Coordinates of C-alpha atoms and ligand atoms in Angstrom, one line a residue:
X1 CA 25.9 -66.3 -63.0
X2 CA 26.3 -62.6 -62.5
X3 CA 26.1 -60.2 -59.7
X4 CA 24.9 -56.5 -59.7
X5 CA 26.2 -54.7 -56.8
X6 CA 26.2 -51.0 -55.5
X7 CA 22.5 -50.8 -56.3
X8 CA 21.3 -47.5 -55.0
X9 CA 17.7 -48.6 -54.8
X10 CA 16.2 -52.0 -55.5
X11 CA 12.4 -51.6 -56.1
X12 CA 9.6 -53.9 -56.7
X13 CA 10.5 -56.6 -54.2
X14 CA 7.5 -58.9 -53.6
X15 CA 7.3 -62.2 -51.6
X16 CA 6.8 -65.3 -53.5
X17 CA 3.2 -66.1 -54.5
X18 CA 2.0 -62.5 -54.7
X19 CA 0.6 -62.4 -58.2
X20 CA -1.1 -59.1 -58.1
X21 CA -1.6 -56.2 -55.7
X22 CA -5.1 -54.7 -54.9
X23 CA -6.5 -51.6 -53.1
X24 CA -4.0 -50.3 -50.5
X25 CA -1.4 -52.9 -51.3
X26 CA -1.0 -51.3 -54.7
X27 CA 0.4 -48.3 -53.0
X28 CA 3.3 -50.4 -51.4
X29 CA 6.4 -52.1 -52.8
X30 CA 9.3 -53.7 -51.2
X31 CA 12.5 -51.5 -51.4
X32 CA 16.2 -52.1 -50.5
X33 CA 18.7 -49.2 -50.4
X34 CA 22.3 -50.0 -51.2
X35 CA 21.8 -53.5 -52.4
X36 CA 23.1 -56.4 -54.5
X37 CA 21.2 -58.9 -56.7
X38 CA 22.5 -62.2 -58.1
X39 CA 21.3 -63.6 -61.4
X40 CA 21.6 -67.4 -62.2
X41 CA 20.4 -69.0 -65.5
X42 CA 18.5 -65.9 -66.3
X43 CA 16.6 -65.8 -63.0
X44 CA 16.9 -63.8 -59.8
X45 CA 18.8 -66.1 -57.4
X46 CA 19.1 -63.8 -54.5
X47 CA 19.4 -60.1 -53.4
X48 CA 20.3 -58.3 -50.2
X49 CA 22.1 -55.4 -48.6
X50 CA 25.6 -54.5 -49.5
X51 CA 26.8 -55.2 -46.0
X52 CA 26.2 -58.9 -46.8
X53 CA 27.3 -58.9 -50.4
X54 CA 28.4 -62.4 -51.7
X55 CA 31.3 -61.1 -53.7
X56 CA 33.7 -63.7 -52.6
X57 CA 36.2 -65.3 -55.0
X58 CA 35.5 -68.9 -55.2
X59 CA 33.0 -69.3 -52.4
X60 CA 29.5 -68.3 -51.9
X61 CA 27.7 -66.0 -49.4
X62 CA 30.8 -64.8 -47.6
X63 CA 33.1 -61.8 -47.8
X64 CA 32.5 -58.2 -46.8
X65 CA 33.2 -57.4 -50.4
X66 CA 31.9 -53.9 -51.1
X67 CA 34.8 -52.2 -49.3
X68 CA 37.4 -54.2 -51.0
X69 CA 36.9 -53.7 -54.6
X70 CA 39.8 -55.8 -55.6
X71 CA 37.7 -58.9 -55.1
X72 CA 35.5 -58.0 -58.1
X73 CA 37.8 -57.9 -61.0
X74 CA 39.3 -61.2 -61.6
X75 CA 36.5 -62.9 -59.6
X76 CA 35.3 -66.0 -61.1
X77 CA 31.9 -64.4 -61.9
X78 CA 30.7 -61.7 -64.0
X79 CA 29.8 -58.6 -61.9
X80 CA 28.5 -55.2 -62.6
X81 CA 28.9 -52.0 -60.6
X82 CA 25.4 -50.3 -60.6
X83 CA 27.1 -47.2 -59.4
X84 CA 24.0 -46.3 -57.3
X85 CA 21.5 -46.7 -60.0
X86 CA 17.9 -48.0 -59.3
X87 CA 17.2 -51.7 -60.3
X88 CA 13.6 -52.4 -61.1
X89 CA 11.6 -55.2 -62.8
X90 CA 11.2 -54.3 -66.5
X91 CA 7.9 -53.0 -67.8
X92 CA 5.1 -55.5 -68.5
X93 CA 2.7 -54.4 -71.3
X94 CA -0.5 -56.5 -71.3
X95 CA -2.4 -54.8 -74.1
X96 CA -0.9 -53.9 -77.4
X97 CA -1.7 -54.2 -81.2
X98 CA 1.8 -53.8 -82.4
X99 CA 1.3 -56.2 -85.3
X100 CA 0.0 -53.9 -87.9
X101 CA 0.9 -52.7 -91.4
X102 CA 2.0 -49.3 -92.4
X103 CA 0.5 -46.4 -90.3
X104 CA -2.6 -44.3 -90.1
X105 CA -1.0 -40.9 -90.2
X106 CA -3.4 -40.1 -93.0
X107 CA -6.3 -40.0 -90.5
X108 CA -4.2 -37.8 -88.2
X109 CA -5.3 -34.6 -89.9
X110 CA -8.9 -35.7 -89.8
X111 CA -8.4 -36.2 -86.0
X112 CA -6.9 -32.8 -85.6
X113 CA -9.7 -31.3 -87.6
X114 CA -12.1 -32.6 -85.0
X115 CA -13.4 -35.9 -86.4
X116 CA -13.9 -38.5 -83.6
X117 CA -12.6 -42.0 -83.5
X118 CA -16.2 -43.2 -84.3
X119 CA -16.5 -40.7 -87.2
X120 CA -13.2 -41.7 -88.8
X121 CA -14.3 -45.5 -88.4
X122 CA -17.6 -44.7 -90.0
X123 CA -16.0 -43.2 -93.1
X124 CA -14.2 -46.4 -93.7
X125 CA -11.0 -45.3 -92.0
X126 CA -9.9 -46.7 -88.7
X127 CA -9.5 -50.4 -88.2
X128 CA -10.9 -51.4 -91.6
X129 CA -8.2 -49.0 -93.2
X130 CA -5.5 -51.0 -91.2
X131 CA -7.1 -54.2 -92.4
X132 CA -7.0 -53.2 -96.0
X133 CA -3.2 -52.3 -95.6
X134 CA -2.4 -55.5 -93.8
X135 CA -4.2 -57.5 -96.5
X136 CA -1.9 -56.0 -99.1
X137 CA 1.3 -56.5 -97.0
X138 CA 3.2 -59.7 -97.2
X139 CA 3.7 -61.9 -94.1
X140 CA 7.5 -61.1 -94.2
X141 CA 7.0 -57.4 -94.5
X142 CA 4.4 -57.5 -91.6
X143 CA 6.9 -59.3 -89.4
X144 CA 9.7 -56.8 -90.3
X145 CA 7.5 -53.7 -89.5
X146 CA 6.1 -55.3 -86.3
X147 CA 9.5 -56.4 -85.0
X148 CA 10.8 -52.9 -85.3
X149 CA 8.0 -51.8 -82.9
X150 CA 8.8 -54.6 -80.5
X151 CA 12.4 -53.7 -80.6
X152 CA 11.5 -50.0 -79.8
X153 CA 9.4 -51.2 -76.8
X154 CA 12.2 -53.4 -75.5
X155 CA 14.7 -50.5 -75.9
X156 CA 12.3 -48.5 -73.7
X157 CA 12.3 -51.3 -71.0
X158 CA 9.4 -53.5 -71.9
X159 CA 10.3 -57.1 -71.0
X160 CA 6.9 -58.8 -71.5
X161 CA 4.1 -57.8 -73.9
X162 CA 0.7 -59.1 -75.2
X163 CA 0.0 -58.7 -78.9
X164 CA -3.5 -59.0 -80.5
X165 CA -4.6 -60.0 -84.0
X166 CA -7.7 -58.0 -85.2
X167 CA -6.4 -56.2 -88.4
X168 CA -7.1 -59.3 -90.5
X169 CA -10.9 -59.5 -90.2
X170 CA -11.0 -62.7 -92.4
X171 CA -9.6 -66.0 -91.6
X172 CA -6.7 -66.0 -93.8
X173 CA -5.4 -62.5 -92.6
X174 CA -6.2 -63.1 -88.9
X175 CA -4.1 -66.3 -89.1
X176 CA -1.4 -64.4 -90.9
X177 CA -1.2 -62.1 -88.0
X178 CA -1.3 -64.8 -85.4
X179 CA 1.7 -66.5 -87.3
X180 CA 3.6 -63.2 -87.1
X181 CA 3.0 -62.9 -83.4
X182 CA 4.2 -66.4 -82.9
X183 CA 7.4 -65.7 -84.9
X184 CA 8.0 -62.6 -82.9
X185 CA 7.6 -64.6 -79.7
X186 CA 10.2 -67.1 -81.0
X187 CA 12.6 -64.4 -81.9
X188 CA 12.6 -61.8 -79.1
X189 CA 14.0 -62.2 -75.6
X190 CA 10.9 -60.6 -74.2
X191 CA 8.0 -62.7 -73.2
X192 CA 5.2 -62.5 -75.7
X193 CA 1.4 -63.6 -75.3
X194 CA -0.9 -63.8 -78.1
X195 CA -4.6 -62.8 -78.3
X196 CA -7.1 -63.5 -81.1
X197 CA -9.1 -60.4 -81.6
X198 CA -11.1 -61.5 -84.7
X199 CA -14.0 -59.5 -83.3
X200 CA -12.3 -56.1 -83.6
X201 CA -14.5 -54.8 -86.4
X202 CA -16.8 -56.2 -89.0
X203 CA -14.7 -57.4 -91.8
X204 CA -15.3 -56.0 -95.4
X205 CA -17.9 -57.8 -97.3
X206 CA -19.8 -59.3 -94.2
X207 CA -23.0 -58.4 -92.5
X208 CA -22.6 -58.0 -88.8
X209 CA -24.4 -61.3 -88.1
X210 CA -22.3 -63.2 -90.7
X211 CA -19.1 -61.8 -89.3
X212 CA -19.8 -62.8 -85.7
X213 CA -20.4 -66.4 -87.2
X214 CA -17.2 -66.1 -89.1
X215 CA -15.3 -65.2 -86.0
X216 CA -16.7 -68.3 -84.3
X217 CA -15.8 -70.3 -87.3
X218 CA -12.2 -69.1 -87.0
X219 CA -11.9 -70.1 -83.3
X220 CA -10.7 -73.8 -83.7
X221 CA -7.7 -72.7 -85.9
X222 CA -7.1 -69.6 -83.8
X223 CA -6.9 -71.6 -80.6
X224 CA -3.8 -73.4 -82.0
X225 CA -2.0 -70.1 -82.1
X226 CA -3.4 -67.8 -79.4
X227 CA -3.3 -67.7 -75.6
X228 CA -6.4 -65.5 -75.3
X229 CA -9.5 -64.3 -77.0
X230 CA -10.6 -60.7 -77.2
X231 CA -13.8 -58.8 -78.4
X232 CA -14.2 -55.1 -79.0
X233 CA -17.5 -55.0 -76.9
X234 CA -18.4 -51.4 -77.5
X235 CA -20.8 -49.1 -79.1
X236 CA -20.7 -49.4 -82.9
X237 CA -18.7 -52.6 -82.7
X238 CA -19.8 -55.8 -80.9
X239 CA -22.7 -56.2 -78.4
X240 CA -22.9 -57.9 -75.1
X241 CA -24.6 -60.7 -77.0
X242 CA -22.1 -61.1 -79.7
X243 CA -19.4 -61.1 -77.0
X244 CA -21.2 -63.8 -75.1
X245 CA -21.6 -65.9 -78.1
X246 CA -18.0 -65.7 -79.1
X247 CA -16.7 -66.4 -75.7
X248 CA -19.1 -69.5 -75.2
X249 CA -17.6 -70.9 -78.4
X250 CA -14.1 -71.2 -77.2
X251 CA -12.0 -72.5 -74.4
X252 CA -9.5 -69.6 -74.7
X253 CA -9.5 -67.2 -71.7
X254 CA -11.0 -63.8 -72.4
X255 CA -9.4 -60.4 -72.3
X256 CA -12.0 -57.9 -73.3
X257 CA -12.1 -54.4 -74.9
X258 CA -14.8 -52.7 -72.8
X259 CA -16.2 -49.3 -72.1
X260 CA -14.0 -47.2 -74.4
X261 CA -16.7 -45.4 -76.2
X262 CA -19.8 -46.0 -74.1
X263 CA -20.9 -47.7 -70.9
X264 CA -21.1 -50.9 -73.1
X265 CA -21.7 -53.7 -70.6
X266 CA -18.4 -55.1 -71.7
X267 CA -17.1 -55.2 -68.1
X268 CA -20.0 -57.2 -66.7
X269 CA -19.9 -59.7 -69.6
X270 CA -16.2 -60.0 -69.2
X271 CA -16.4 -60.7 -65.4
X272 CA -19.3 -63.1 -65.9
X273 CA -17.3 -65.1 -68.5
X274 CA -14.1 -65.3 -66.3
X275 CA -12.0 -62.7 -68.3
X276 CA -8.4 -62.3 -67.1
X277 CA -8.7 -58.6 -67.7
X278 CA -11.3 -56.0 -69.0
X279 CA -9.4 -53.2 -70.7
X280 CA -9.9 -49.5 -71.6
X281 CA -12.6 -48.4 -69.1
X282 CA -12.7 -44.8 -70.0
X283 CA -16.4 -44.9 -69.5
X284 CA -17.4 -46.6 -66.2
X285 CA -19.9 -46.1 -63.6
X286 CA -20.0 -47.5 -60.0
X287 CA -21.9 -50.5 -61.4
X288 CA -18.7 -51.6 -63.2
X289 CA -16.6 -51.2 -60.1
X290 CA -19.1 -53.3 -58.2
X291 CA -19.1 -56.0 -61.0
X292 CA -15.4 -56.3 -60.6
X293 CA -15.2 -56.7 -56.9
X294 CA -14.5 -60.3 -55.8
X295 CA -13.6 -61.4 -59.3
X296 CA -10.2 -62.5 -60.7
X297 CA -10.5 -60.0 -63.5
X298 CA -7.8 -57.2 -63.6
X299 CA -9.2 -53.8 -64.6
X300 CA -6.7 -52.5 -67.1
X301 CA -6.6 -48.9 -68.3
X302 CA -4.9 -47.4 -71.3
X303 CA -4.0 -43.8 -70.7
X304 CA -2.3 -43.6 -74.1
X305 CA -5.5 -43.8 -75.8
X306 CA -7.3 -41.3 -73.6
X307 CA -4.4 -39.0 -74.4
X308 CA -4.4 -39.5 -78.1
X309 CA -8.2 -39.7 -78.5
X310 CA -9.1 -37.0 -76.0
X311 CA -11.2 -39.3 -73.9
X312 CA -11.7 -39.3 -70.2
X313 CA -9.0 -41.1 -68.2
X314 CA -10.0 -44.2 -66.3
X315 CA -11.1 -43.7 -62.7
X316 CA -8.1 -45.6 -61.4
X317 CA -8.2 -44.0 -58.0
X318 CA -11.9 -45.0 -57.4
X319 CA -11.1 -48.6 -58.3
X320 CA -8.2 -48.6 -55.8
X321 CA -10.5 -47.0 -53.1
X322 CA -13.0 -49.9 -53.8
X323 CA -10.2 -52.4 -53.0
X324 CA -9.4 -53.3 -56.6
X325 CA -6.1 -53.4 -58.3
X326 CA -5.4 -51.6 -61.5
X327 CA -3.1 -52.4 -64.5
X328 CA -2.0 -49.9 -67.1
X329 CA -0.8 -50.9 -70.6
X330 CA 0.1 -49.0 -73.7
X331 CA -2.5 -50.0 -76.2
X332 CA 0.2 -49.5 -78.9
X333 CA -1.8 -49.3 -82.1
X334 CA -2.0 -47.1 -85.2
X335 CA -5.5 -45.6 -84.5
X336 CA -5.7 -44.8 -80.8
X337 CA -2.3 -45.0 -79.2
X338 CA 0.7 -45.0 -81.5
X339 CA 3.1 -45.2 -78.7
X340 CA 4.5 -48.1 -76.7
X341 CA 6.4 -46.2 -74.1
X342 CA 5.6 -47.7 -70.7
X343 CA 7.4 -45.2 -68.8
X344 CA 5.2 -42.5 -70.3
X345 CA 2.2 -44.7 -69.5
X346 CA 3.4 -44.7 -65.9
X347 CA 3.7 -40.9 -65.9
X348 CA 0.3 -40.5 -67.3
X349 CA -1.0 -42.8 -64.5
X350 CA 0.5 -40.3 -62.0
X351 CA -0.3 -37.0 -63.9
X352 CA -3.7 -37.8 -65.3
X353 CA -5.0 -40.5 -63.1
X354 CA -3.6 -39.2 -59.9
X355 CA -1.9 -42.6 -58.9
X356 CA 1.1 -42.4 -56.7
X357 CA 4.4 -43.2 -58.3
X358 CA 4.4 -46.6 -56.4
X359 CA 0.7 -47.3 -57.5
X360 CA 1.6 -46.5 -61.2
X361 CA 4.8 -48.5 -61.0
X362 CA 2.8 -51.6 -59.7
X363 CA 0.3 -51.0 -62.5
X364 CA 2.9 -51.2 -65.2
X365 CA 4.8 -54.2 -63.7
X366 CA 3.2 -56.8 -61.4
X367 CA -0.5 -56.1 -62.2
X368 CA 0.1 -55.8 -66.0
X369 CA 2.0 -59.1 -65.8
X370 CA -1.0 -60.6 -64.1
X371 CA -3.2 -59.3 -66.8
X372 CA -1.6 -61.5 -69.3
X373 CA -1.0 -64.5 -67.1
X374 CA 2.7 -63.8 -66.6
X375 CA 3.0 -62.7 -63.0
X376 CA 4.5 -65.9 -61.8
X377 CA 7.5 -65.2 -63.9
X378 CA 7.7 -61.4 -64.4
X379 CA 6.7 -58.1 -62.7
X380 CA 8.6 -58.1 -59.4
X381 CA 11.9 -58.7 -57.7
X382 CA 11.2 -62.1 -56.3
X383 CA 13.8 -65.0 -56.1
X384 CA 13.0 -67.5 -58.8
X385 CA 11.4 -65.1 -61.2
X386 CA 13.0 -64.1 -64.5
X387 CA 15.8 -61.6 -64.2
X388 CA 14.1 -59.2 -66.7
X389 CA 15.2 -56.0 -65.2
X390 CA 16.0 -52.3 -65.8
X391 CA 19.1 -50.7 -64.3
X392 CA 18.8 -47.0 -64.3
X393 CA 21.6 -44.4 -64.3
X394 CA 22.6 -43.1 -60.8
X395 CA 20.1 -40.9 -59.0
X396 CA 16.7 -42.2 -60.1
X397 CA 13.9 -43.3 -58.0
X398 CA 10.1 -44.1 -58.9
X399 CA 9.0 -40.6 -58.3
X400 CA 11.7 -39.1 -60.5
X401 CA 10.7 -41.7 -63.1
X402 CA 7.2 -40.4 -63.4
X403 CA 7.9 -36.7 -62.8
X404 CA 10.9 -36.2 -65.2
X405 CA 9.1 -38.3 -67.6
X406 CA 11.1 -37.6 -70.7
X407 CA 14.7 -37.6 -69.5
X408 CA 16.7 -40.8 -70.6
X409 CA 17.0 -43.0 -67.5
X410 CA 18.1 -46.5 -68.6
X411 CA 21.6 -47.6 -68.2
X412 CA 21.2 -51.2 -69.1
X413 CA 18.3 -53.7 -69.7
X414 CA 18.6 -57.4 -68.5
X415 CA 16.6 -59.7 -70.6
Ligands
NIG501 O1 -7.6 -50.5 -78.2 N1 -10.6 -50.0 -79.4 C1 -10.3 -50.8 -80.2 N2 -9.1 -51.3 -80.6 C2 -7.9 -50.3 -80.5 C3 -7.8 -49.4 -81.6 C4 -7.6 -50.0 -82.9 C5 -7.4 -49.1 -84.0 O2 -7.9 -48.0 -84.0 O3 -6.6 -49.5 -84.9 C6 -7.8 -49.8 -79.1 O4 -7.9 -48.5 -79.0
FE502 FE1 -6.8 -52.1 -77.7

């Protein structure tokens, strides 16, 4: 067991059983100043104020402790002086495409010169470009490149992430991706969820119709590897009808790419089909907000792709006003968001979407954990949850985290 003491600020405290926060509750989080937290078997075993710190030698839950530093060295347990740093749940990233081959920096100039995401895709760039690269890359090499990205994310404080397939676009290559995701899950200390996104773009050599059928035919095998199913339900990609057909053919829970490029109907079909989340939402009207009300579906916004593609930012504030919760995720991928930095995502939530630091923090922790089915285990400071935590250097709080968004803040990550 270990004990972290002299925590300046313990943030993200939630009672047991709170699996997501919605509306006004997203603007609140439990906080303790001057606190300790105990970890046992990798889980949060207790926390409290320093006045009642259990730093006893040989016995539990006694001892004034903090004004007698001699009890800490030589005690029978590991302990760490947080030196006034903030202790928070690690970031949860419910939407990524980090398994991909190479890069698309070749398209970066086209983008700078004014071509849109759709125009680049129409020229055979975009997702198909990544699929060609992935096809030519060995499984081992794909694993190596993807692991480097996951390591980069963990170094920045991500403790749980979802990864999608979708750069295979034929059965063999989609399964290659799903195996790589499984291998990453088995290697890293972070929690990993896997999503089958066969319907990311129409694979080369298929007509649209034939490819939708091919995706349906991949489902029985994909179900052995994936936790969720996703469809890029958007203009120029897959229709509401395609989406519904694919979702009806599987028992996997949907997470849907919706309303990035157009008001696509993706939100409504996602809600109707019981999606755990509908993601992107750069283009939404009040009809999408109404459709989400009363559902279990978590609206998830990806400010990194708004930033990179110059799209509108999601109307997070309007969703909160309507009583809904909002999650934020990185969308880390080579075409629309080549960045997996969840602290930057949180800052964009504040700067570009006018979320308060607490609202943005809940969006990148508890609500994002919910959006990948992990909020029983991750996303808040709650006894019994995984001790997947970030300890900051002294002097940090949630506001400073988003405000001073590039200053290194991490002292130690517990995973
Ligand atoms: O979430 N929008 C669809 N899929 C990804 C982009 C994938 C790519 O361009 O490689 C996204 O933005
Ligand atoms: Fe995406």
